[in-house]
mmCIF file of C-alpha atoms and ligand atoms in Angstrom:
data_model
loop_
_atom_site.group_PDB
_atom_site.id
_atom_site.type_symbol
_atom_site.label_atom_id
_atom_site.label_comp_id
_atom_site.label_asym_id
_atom_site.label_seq_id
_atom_site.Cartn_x
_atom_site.Cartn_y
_atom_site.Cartn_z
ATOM 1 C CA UNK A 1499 133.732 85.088 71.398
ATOM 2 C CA UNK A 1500 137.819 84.251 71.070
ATOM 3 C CA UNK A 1501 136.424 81.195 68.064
ATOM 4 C CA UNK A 1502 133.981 83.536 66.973
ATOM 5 C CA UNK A 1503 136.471 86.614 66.319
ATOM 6 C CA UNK A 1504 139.663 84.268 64.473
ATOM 7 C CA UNK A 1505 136.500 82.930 62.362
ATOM 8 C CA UNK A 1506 135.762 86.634 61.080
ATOM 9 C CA UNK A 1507 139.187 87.099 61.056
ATOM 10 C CA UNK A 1508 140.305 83.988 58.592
ATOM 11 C CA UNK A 1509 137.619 84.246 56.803
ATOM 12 C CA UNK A 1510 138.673 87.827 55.903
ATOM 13 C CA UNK A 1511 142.290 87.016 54.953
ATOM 14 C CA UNK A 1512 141.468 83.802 53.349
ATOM 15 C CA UNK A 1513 141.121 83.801 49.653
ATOM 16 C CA UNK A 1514 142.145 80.319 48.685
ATOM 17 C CA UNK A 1515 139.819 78.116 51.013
ATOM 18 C CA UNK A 1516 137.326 80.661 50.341
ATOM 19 C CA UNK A 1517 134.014 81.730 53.086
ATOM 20 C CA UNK A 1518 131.453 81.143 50.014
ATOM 21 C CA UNK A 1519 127.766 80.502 51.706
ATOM 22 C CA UNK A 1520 129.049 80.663 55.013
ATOM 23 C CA UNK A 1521 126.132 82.792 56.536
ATOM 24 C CA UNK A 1522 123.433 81.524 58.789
ATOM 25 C CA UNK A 1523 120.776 83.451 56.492
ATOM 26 C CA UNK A 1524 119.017 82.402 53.274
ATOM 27 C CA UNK A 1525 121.245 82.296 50.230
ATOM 28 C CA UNK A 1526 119.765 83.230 46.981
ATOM 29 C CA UNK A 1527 117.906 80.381 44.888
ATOM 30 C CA UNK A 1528 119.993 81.025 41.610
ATOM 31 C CA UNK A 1529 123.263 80.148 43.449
ATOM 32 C CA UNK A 1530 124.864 77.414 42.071
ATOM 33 C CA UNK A 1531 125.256 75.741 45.641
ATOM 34 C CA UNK A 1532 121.577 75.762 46.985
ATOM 35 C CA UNK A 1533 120.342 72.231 46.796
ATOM 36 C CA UNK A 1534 117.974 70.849 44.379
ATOM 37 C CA UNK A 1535 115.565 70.529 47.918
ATOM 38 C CA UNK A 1536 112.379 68.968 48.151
ATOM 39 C CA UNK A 1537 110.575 71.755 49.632
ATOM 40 C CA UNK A 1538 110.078 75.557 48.875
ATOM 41 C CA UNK A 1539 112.137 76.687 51.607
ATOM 42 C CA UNK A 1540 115.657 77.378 50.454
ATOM 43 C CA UNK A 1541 116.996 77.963 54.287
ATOM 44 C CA UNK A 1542 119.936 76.218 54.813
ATOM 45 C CA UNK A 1543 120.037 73.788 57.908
ATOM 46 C CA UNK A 1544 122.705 75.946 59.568
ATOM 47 C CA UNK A 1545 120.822 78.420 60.155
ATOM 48 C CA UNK A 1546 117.170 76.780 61.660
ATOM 49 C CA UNK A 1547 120.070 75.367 63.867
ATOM 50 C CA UNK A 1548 121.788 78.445 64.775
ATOM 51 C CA UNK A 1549 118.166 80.158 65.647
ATOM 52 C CA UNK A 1550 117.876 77.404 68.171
ATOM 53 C CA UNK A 1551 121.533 77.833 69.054
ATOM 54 C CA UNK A 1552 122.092 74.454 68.450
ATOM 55 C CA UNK A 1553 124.409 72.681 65.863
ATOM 56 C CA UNK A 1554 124.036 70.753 62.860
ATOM 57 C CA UNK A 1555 127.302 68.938 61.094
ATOM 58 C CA UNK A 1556 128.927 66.357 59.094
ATOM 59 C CA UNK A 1557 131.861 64.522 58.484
ATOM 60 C CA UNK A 1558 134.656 65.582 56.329
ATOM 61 C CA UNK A 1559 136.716 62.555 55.040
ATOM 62 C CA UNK A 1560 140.966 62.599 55.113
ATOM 63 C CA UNK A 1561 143.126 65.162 53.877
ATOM 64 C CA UNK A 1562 140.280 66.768 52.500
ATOM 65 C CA UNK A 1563 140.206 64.970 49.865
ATOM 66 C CA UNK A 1564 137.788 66.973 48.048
ATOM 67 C CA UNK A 1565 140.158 69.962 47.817
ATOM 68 C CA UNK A 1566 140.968 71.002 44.659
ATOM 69 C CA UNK A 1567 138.568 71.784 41.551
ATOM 70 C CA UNK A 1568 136.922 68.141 42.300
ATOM 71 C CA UNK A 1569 135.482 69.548 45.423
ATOM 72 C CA UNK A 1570 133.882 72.700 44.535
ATOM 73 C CA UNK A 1571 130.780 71.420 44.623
ATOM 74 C CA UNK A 1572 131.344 69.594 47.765
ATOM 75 C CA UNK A 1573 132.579 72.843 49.929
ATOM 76 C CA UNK A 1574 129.977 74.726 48.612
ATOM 77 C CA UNK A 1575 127.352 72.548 49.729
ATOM 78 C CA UNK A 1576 129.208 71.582 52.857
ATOM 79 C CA UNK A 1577 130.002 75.356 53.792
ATOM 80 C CA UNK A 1578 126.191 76.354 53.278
ATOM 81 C CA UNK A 1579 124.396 73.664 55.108
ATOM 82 C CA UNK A 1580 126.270 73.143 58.295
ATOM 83 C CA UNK A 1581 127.735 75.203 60.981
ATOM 84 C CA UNK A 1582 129.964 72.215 62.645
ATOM 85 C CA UNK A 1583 132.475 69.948 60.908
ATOM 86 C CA UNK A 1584 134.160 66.681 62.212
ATOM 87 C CA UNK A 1585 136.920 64.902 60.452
ATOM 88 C CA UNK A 1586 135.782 61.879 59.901
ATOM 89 C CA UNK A 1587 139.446 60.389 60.031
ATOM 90 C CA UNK A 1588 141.730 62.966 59.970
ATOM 91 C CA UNK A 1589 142.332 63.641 64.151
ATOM 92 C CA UNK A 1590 142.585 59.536 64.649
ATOM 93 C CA UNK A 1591 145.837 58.490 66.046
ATOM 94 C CA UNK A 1592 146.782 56.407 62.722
ATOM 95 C CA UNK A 1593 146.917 60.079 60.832
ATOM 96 C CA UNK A 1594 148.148 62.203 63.704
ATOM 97 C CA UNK A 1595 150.959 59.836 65.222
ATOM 98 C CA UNK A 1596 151.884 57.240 62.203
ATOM 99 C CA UNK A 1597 155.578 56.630 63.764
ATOM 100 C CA UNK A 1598 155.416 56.931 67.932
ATOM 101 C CA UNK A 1599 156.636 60.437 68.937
ATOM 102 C CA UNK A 1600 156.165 62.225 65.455
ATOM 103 C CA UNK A 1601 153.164 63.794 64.756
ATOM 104 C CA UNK A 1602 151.211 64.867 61.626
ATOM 105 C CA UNK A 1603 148.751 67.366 61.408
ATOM 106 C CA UNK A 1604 148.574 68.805 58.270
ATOM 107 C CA UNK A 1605 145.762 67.154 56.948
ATOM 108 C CA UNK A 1606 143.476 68.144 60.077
ATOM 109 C CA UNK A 1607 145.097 71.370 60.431
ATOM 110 C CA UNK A 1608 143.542 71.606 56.688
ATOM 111 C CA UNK A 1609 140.023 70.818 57.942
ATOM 112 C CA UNK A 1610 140.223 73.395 60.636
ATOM 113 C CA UNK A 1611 141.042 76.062 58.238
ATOM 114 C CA UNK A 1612 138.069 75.154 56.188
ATOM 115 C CA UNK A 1613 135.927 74.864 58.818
ATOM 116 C CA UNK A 1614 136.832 78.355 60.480
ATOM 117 C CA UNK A 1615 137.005 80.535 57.546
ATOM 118 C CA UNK A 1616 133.355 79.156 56.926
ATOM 119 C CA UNK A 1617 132.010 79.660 60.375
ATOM 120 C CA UNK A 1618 132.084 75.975 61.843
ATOM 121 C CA UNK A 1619 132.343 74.879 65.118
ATOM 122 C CA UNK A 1620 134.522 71.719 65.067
ATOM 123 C CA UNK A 1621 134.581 68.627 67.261
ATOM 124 C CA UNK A 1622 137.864 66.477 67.230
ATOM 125 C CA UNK A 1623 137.431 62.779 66.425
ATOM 126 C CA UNK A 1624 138.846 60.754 68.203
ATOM 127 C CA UNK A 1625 141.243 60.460 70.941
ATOM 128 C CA UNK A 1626 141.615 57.229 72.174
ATOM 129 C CA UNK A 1627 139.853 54.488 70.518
ATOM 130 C CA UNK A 1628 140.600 50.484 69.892
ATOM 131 C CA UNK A 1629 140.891 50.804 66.099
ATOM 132 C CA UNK A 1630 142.876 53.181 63.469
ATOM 133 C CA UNK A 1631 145.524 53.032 65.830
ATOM 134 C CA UNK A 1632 149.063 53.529 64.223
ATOM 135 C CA UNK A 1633 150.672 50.246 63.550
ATOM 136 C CA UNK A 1634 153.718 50.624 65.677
ATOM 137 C CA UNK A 1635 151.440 51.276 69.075
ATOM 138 C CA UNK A 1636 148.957 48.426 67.815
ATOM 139 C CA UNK A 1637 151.582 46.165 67.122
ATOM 140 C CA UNK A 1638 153.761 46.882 70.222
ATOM 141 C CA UNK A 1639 154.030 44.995 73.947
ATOM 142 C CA UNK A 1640 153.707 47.668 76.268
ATOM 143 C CA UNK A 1641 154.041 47.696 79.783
ATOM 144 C CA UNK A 1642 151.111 49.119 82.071
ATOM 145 C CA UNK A 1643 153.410 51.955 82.748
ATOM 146 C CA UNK A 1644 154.048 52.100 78.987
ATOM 147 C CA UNK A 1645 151.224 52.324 77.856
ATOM 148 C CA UNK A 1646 149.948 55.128 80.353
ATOM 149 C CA UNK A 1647 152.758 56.972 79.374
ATOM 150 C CA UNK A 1648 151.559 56.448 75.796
ATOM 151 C CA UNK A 1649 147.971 57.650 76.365
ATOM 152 C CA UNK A 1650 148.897 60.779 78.342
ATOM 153 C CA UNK A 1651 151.795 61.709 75.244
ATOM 154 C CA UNK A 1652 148.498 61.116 72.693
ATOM 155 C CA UNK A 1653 146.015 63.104 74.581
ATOM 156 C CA UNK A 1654 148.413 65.627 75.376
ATOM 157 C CA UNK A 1655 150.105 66.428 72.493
ATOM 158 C CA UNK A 1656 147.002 66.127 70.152
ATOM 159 C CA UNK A 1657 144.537 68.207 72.915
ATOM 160 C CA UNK A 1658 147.433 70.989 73.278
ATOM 161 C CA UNK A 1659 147.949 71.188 69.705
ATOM 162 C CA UNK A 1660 144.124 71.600 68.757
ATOM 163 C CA UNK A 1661 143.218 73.831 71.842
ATOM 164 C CA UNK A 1662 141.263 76.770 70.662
ATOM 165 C CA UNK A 1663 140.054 75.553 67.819
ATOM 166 C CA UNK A 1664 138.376 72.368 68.380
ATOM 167 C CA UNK A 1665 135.658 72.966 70.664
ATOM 168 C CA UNK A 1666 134.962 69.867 71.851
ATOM 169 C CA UNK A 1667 136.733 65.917 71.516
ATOM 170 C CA UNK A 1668 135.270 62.474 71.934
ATOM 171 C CA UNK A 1669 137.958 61.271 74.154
ATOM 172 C CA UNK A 1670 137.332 58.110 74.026
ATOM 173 C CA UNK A 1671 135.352 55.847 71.636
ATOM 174 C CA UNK A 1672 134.161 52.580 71.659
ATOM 175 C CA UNK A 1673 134.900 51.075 75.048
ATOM 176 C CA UNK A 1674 132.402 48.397 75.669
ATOM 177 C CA UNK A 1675 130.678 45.329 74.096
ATOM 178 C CA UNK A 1676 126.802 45.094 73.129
ATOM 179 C CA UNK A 1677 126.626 42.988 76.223
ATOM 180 C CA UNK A 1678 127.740 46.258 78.405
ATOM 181 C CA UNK A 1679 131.420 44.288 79.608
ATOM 182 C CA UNK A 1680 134.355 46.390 78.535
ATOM 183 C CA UNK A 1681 135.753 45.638 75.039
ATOM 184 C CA UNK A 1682 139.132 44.325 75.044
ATOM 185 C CA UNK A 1683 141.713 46.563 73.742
ATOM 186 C CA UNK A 1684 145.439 47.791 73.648
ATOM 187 C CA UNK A 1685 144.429 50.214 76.052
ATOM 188 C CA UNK A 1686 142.582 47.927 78.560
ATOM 189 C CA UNK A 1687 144.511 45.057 78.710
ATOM 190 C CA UNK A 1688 147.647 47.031 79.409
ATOM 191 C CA UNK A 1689 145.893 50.017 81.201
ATOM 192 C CA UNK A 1690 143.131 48.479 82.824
ATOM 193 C CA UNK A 1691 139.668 49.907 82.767
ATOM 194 C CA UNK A 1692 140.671 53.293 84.337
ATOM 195 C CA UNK A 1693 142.368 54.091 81.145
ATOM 196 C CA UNK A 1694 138.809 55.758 80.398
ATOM 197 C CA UNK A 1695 139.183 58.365 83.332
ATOM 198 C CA UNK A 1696 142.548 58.477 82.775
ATOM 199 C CA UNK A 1697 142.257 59.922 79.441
ATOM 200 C CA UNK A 1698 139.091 62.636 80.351
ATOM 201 C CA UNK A 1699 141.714 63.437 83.277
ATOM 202 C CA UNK A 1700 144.241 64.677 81.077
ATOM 203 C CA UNK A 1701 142.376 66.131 78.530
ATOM 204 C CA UNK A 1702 140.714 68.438 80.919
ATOM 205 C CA UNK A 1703 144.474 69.027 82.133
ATOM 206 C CA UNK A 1704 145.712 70.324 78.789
ATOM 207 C CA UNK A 1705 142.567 72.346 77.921
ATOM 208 C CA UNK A 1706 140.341 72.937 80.837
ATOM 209 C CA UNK A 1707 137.467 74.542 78.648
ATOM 210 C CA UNK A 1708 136.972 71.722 75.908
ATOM 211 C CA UNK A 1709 134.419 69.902 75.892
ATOM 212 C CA UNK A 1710 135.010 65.845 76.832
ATOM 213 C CA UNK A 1711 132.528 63.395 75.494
ATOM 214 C CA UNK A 1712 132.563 59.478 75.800
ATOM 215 C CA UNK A 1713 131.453 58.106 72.363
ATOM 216 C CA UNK A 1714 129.363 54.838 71.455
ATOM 217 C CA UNK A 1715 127.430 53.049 68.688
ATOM 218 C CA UNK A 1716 124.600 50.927 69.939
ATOM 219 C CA UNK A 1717 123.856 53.127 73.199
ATOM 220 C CA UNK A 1718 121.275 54.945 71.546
ATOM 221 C CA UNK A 1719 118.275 53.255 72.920
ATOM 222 C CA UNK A 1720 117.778 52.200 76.405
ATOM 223 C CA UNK A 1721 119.960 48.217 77.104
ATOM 224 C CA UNK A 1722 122.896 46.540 78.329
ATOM 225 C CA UNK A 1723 125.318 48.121 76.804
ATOM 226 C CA UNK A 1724 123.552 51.851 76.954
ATOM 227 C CA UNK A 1725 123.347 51.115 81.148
ATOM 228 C CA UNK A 1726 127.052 50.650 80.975
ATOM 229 C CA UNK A 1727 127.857 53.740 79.689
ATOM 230 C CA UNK A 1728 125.395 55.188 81.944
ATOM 231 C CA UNK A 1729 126.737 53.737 85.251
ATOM 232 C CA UNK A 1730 130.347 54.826 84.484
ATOM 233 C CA UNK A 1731 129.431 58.442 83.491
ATOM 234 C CA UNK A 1732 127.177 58.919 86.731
ATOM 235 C CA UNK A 1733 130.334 57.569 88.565
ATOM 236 C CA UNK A 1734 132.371 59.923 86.496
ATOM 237 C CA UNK A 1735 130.120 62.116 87.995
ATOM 238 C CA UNK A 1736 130.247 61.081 91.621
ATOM 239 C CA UNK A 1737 134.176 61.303 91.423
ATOM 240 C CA UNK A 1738 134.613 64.718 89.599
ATOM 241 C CA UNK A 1739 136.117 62.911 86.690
ATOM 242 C CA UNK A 1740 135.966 65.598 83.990
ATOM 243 C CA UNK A 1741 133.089 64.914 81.683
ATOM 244 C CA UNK A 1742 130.722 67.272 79.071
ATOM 245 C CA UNK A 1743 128.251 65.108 77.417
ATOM 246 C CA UNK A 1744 127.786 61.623 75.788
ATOM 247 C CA UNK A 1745 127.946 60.656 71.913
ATOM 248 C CA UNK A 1746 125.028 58.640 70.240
ATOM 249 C CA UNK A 1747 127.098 57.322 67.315
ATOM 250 C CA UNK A 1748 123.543 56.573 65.761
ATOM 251 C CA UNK A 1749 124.206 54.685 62.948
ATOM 252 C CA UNK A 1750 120.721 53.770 61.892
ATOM 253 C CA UNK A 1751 118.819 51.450 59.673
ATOM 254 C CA UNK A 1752 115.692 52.880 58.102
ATOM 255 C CA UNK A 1753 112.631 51.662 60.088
ATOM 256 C CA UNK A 1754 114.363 50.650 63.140
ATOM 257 C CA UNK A 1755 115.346 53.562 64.846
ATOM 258 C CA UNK A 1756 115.057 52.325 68.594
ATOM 259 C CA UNK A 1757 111.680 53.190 70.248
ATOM 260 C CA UNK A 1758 113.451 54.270 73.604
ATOM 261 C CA UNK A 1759 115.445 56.938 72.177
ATOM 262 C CA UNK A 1760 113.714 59.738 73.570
ATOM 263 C CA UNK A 1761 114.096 58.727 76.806
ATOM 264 C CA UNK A 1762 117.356 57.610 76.928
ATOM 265 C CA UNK A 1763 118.355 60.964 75.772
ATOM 266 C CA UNK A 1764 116.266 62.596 78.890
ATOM 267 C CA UNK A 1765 118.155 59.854 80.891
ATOM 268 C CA UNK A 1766 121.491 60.929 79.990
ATOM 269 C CA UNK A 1767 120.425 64.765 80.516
ATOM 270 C CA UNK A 1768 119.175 64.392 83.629
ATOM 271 C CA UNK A 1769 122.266 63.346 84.911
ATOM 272 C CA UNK A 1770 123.754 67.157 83.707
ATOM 273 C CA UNK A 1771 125.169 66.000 80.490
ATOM 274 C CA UNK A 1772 124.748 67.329 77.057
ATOM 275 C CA UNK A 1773 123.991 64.489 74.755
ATOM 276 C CA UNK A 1774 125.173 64.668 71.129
ATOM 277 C CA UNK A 1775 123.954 62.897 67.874
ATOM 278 C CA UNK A 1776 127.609 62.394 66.341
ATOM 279 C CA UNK A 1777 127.570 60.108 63.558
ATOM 280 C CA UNK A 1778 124.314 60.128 62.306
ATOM 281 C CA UNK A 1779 123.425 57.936 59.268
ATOM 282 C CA UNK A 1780 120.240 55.830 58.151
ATOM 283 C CA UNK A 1781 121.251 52.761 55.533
ATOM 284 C CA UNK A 1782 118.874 50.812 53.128
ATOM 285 C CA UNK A 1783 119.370 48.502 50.623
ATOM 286 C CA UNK A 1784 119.841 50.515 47.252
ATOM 287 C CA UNK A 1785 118.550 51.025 44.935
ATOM 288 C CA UNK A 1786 115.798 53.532 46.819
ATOM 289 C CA UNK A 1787 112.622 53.788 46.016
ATOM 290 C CA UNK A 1788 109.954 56.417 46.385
ATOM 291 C CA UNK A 1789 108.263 53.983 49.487
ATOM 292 C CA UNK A 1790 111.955 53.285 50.905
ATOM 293 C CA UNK A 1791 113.172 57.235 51.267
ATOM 294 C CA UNK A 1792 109.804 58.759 52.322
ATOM 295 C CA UNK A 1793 110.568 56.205 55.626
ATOM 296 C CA UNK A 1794 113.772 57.265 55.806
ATOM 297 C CA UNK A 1795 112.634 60.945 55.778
ATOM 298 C CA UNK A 1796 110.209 59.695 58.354
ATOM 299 C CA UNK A 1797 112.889 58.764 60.309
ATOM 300 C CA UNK A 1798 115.024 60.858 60.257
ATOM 301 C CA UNK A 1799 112.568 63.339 61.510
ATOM 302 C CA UNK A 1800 111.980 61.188 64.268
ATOM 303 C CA UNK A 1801 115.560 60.939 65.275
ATOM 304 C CA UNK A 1802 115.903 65.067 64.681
ATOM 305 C CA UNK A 1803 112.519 65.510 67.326
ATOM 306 C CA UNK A 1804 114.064 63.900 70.043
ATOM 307 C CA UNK A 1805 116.780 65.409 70.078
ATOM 308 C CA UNK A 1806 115.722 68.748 69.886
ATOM 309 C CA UNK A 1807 112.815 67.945 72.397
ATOM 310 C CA UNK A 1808 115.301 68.234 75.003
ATOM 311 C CA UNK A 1809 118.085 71.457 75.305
ATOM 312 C CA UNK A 1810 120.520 69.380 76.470
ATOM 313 C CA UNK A 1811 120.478 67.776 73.019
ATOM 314 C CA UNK A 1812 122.321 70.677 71.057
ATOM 315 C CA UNK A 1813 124.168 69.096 68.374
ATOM 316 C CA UNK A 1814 123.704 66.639 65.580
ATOM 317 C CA UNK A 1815 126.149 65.376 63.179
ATOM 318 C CA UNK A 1816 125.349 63.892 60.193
ATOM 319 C CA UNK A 1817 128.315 60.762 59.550
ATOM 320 C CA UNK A 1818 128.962 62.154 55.825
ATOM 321 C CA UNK A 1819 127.981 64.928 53.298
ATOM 322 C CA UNK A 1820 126.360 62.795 50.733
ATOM 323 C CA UNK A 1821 126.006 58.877 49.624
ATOM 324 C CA UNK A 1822 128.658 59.777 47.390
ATOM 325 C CA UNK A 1823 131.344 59.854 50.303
ATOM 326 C CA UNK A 1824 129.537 57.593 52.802
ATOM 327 C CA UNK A 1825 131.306 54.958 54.659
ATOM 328 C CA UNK A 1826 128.245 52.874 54.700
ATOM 329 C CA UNK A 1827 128.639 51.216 51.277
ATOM 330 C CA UNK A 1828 131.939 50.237 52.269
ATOM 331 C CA UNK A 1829 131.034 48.492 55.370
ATOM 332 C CA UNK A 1830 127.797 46.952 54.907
ATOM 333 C CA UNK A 1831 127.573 44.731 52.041
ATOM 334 C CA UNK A 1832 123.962 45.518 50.607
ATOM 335 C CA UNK A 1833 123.347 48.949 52.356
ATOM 336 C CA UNK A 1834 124.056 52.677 51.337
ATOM 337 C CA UNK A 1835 122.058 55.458 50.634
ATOM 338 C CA UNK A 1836 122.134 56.831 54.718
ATOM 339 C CA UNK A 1837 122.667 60.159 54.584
ATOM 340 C CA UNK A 1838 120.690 63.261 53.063
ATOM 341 C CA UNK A 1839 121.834 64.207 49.706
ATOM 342 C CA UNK A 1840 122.280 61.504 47.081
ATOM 343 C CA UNK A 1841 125.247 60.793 44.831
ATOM 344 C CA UNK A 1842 124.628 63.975 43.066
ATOM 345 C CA UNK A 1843 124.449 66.474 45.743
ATOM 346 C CA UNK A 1844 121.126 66.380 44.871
ATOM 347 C CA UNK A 1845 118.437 66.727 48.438
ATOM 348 C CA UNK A 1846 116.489 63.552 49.096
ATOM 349 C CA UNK A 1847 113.418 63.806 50.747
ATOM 350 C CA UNK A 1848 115.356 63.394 54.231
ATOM 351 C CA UNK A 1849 116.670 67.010 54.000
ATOM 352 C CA UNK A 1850 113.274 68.552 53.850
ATOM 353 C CA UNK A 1851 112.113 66.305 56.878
ATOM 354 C CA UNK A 1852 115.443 67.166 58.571
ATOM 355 C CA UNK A 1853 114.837 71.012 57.542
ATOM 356 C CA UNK A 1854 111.615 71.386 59.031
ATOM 357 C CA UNK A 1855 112.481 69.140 62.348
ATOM 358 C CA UNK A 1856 115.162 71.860 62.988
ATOM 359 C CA UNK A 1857 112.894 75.022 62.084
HETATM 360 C C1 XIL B 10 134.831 55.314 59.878
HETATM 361 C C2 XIL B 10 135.064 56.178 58.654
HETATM 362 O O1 XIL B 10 133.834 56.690 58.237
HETATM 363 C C3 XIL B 10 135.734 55.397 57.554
HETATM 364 O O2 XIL B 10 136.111 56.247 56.486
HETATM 365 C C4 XIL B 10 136.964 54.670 58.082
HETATM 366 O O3 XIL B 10 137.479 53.841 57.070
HETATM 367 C C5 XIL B 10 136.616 53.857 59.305
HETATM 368 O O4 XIL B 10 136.020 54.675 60.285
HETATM 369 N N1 XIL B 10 132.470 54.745 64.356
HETATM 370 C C6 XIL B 10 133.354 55.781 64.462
HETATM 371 C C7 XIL B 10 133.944 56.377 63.259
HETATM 372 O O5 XIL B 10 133.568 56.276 65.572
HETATM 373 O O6 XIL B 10 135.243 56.859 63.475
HETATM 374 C C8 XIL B 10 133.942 55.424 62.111
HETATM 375 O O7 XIL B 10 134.373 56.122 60.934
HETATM 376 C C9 XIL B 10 132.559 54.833 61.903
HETATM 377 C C10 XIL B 10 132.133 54.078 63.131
#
């Protein structure tokens, strides 16, 4: 109720972000912002989601860089489909602590407003993770001591700072190796492997009601490295380490999304966890063809059903807007095209399967 009223409240007394299409009911067809969909049915995703009170959202990329008359388009379309937004590099510790001690938060502090004065629940990305660390902690020799000092400052700082606002963080990303060992790091090898409770520890500390996620690509189906995370999180659970839910990364490839996703979402739940989709994405080799996205739409509905299929599953995030501003281009030679409105804005066939998953 305290998020929901400052929402109402910024969106009132802001004129220059603007609060254009941020209802949860249909907008009109002749608005310059509805998508060129698919389908007949010109409900935005937001608000199938919100019936189910569940949440759908994407990734906004650094600085925002689509402020400006460049990204009309982009908020528009952004602010109308999705009622959660997730910076999808603006709240990592390069950006928020680029010299140790001083921190920056302008550029997610610009998110937030955006993302409030349109209605949008946010989750913070990411606490404490191997990579996009600032150069001088990367870089450093740090003591065990050090470095706990180090993570506490981080977590601290960033959770105090943000508290109210972001509703939930992934507090730590990344941690382990396909082969479920623990992925060496700057924070394990000077830390050791409790640097994982550690951090959930003093999260909860500075902001006992946000929610604390462990995040992971490659634990979406049931193996090695998805019974890692699983062990640790049920002895999380054992010990009364602080913990909310677990993050699918779910970077997908079109026709192999893993066959034991359902039930590795149902395991995860049953251990009294809500399980979130946060980085979802499905790559092909461009260009796409009529054959290539009707499988991706395919999948992606199968992806959307089993998460909804169980309540613990309330919140997907898409990793990106468009294939305009994916990251998948970028990082896999030969593959693009992941996410569900092409390079125009334009809907591909994936928002209508996506659309009518969530309704
Ligand atoms: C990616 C961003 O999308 C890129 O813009 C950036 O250059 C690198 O990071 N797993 C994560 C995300 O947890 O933070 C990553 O985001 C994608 C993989």
């Amino acid at each position: 109720m305290r998020l929901a009223a400052r929402v109402t409240l910024t969106c009132a007394l802001t004129a220059l972000i603007g609060c254009g299409g941020s209802g949860d009911g249909p907008t009109s067809p002749t608005s310059p912002t509805t998508p060129n969909t698919p389908t007949t049915d010109n409900t935005p995703l937001r608000a199938y989601a919100a019936a189910h009170s569940r949440f759908i959202g994407a990734a906004v990329d650094r600085g925002f860089r689509y402020a400006g008359s460049d990204g009309v388009n982009f908020r528009a379309l952004m602010a109308r489909e999705f009622n959660m937004l997730v910076p999808e590099n603006d709240m990592k510790h390069s950006y928020l602590q680029p010299s140790q001690g001083v921190y920056r938060f302008v550029s997610a502090d610009s998110l937030v407003a955006f993302a409030e004065a349109n209605g949008m629940r946010i989750r913070g990305h990411t606490l404490i993770w191997h990579s996009q660390l600032a150069g001088w902690m990367a870089n450093g020799t740090w003591t065990q001591d050090q470095a706990r000092a180090l993570l506490a400052d981080h977590v601290g700082t960033v959770v105090t700072h943000f508290k109210g606002h972001v509703a939930e963080w992934d507090v730590v990303n990344e941690a382990f190796n396909d082969d479920g060992t623990r992925r060496a790091s700057i924070w394990q090898n000077t830390i050791g492997r409790d640097y994982i409770e550690r951090a959930f520890i003093a999260a909860h500390a500075d902001d006992p009601s946000v929610g604390l996620f462990y995040n992971d690509y490659n634990i979406e189906g049931i193996n090695a490295k998805s019974d890692s995370v699983y062990a640790m999180i049920q002895d999380f659970k054992q010990r009364g380490v602080p913990i909310t839910g677990v993050g699918f990364q779910s970077h997908f490839i079109v026709g192999q999304i893993p066959s034991t996703l359902s039930a590795n979402i149902q395991r995860f739940a049953a251990l009294g966890l809500e399980v979130h989709l946060t980085e979802l994405d499905i790559r092909m080799p461009p260009p796409a063809t009529a054959a290539s996205l009707e499988q991706q739409a395919q999948d992606y509905r199968t992806v959307v059903n089993a998460c909804i299929a169980v309540t613990a599953c309330n919140t997907i995030v898409l990793w990106g807007v468009s294939d305009r501003e994916s990251w998948v281009p970028s990082t896999f030679s030969g593959q693009g095209a992941a996410l569900l409105f092409d390079e125009s804005y334009a809907a591909k066939p994936a928002y209508a399967a996506v659309q009518s998953a969530l309704k």
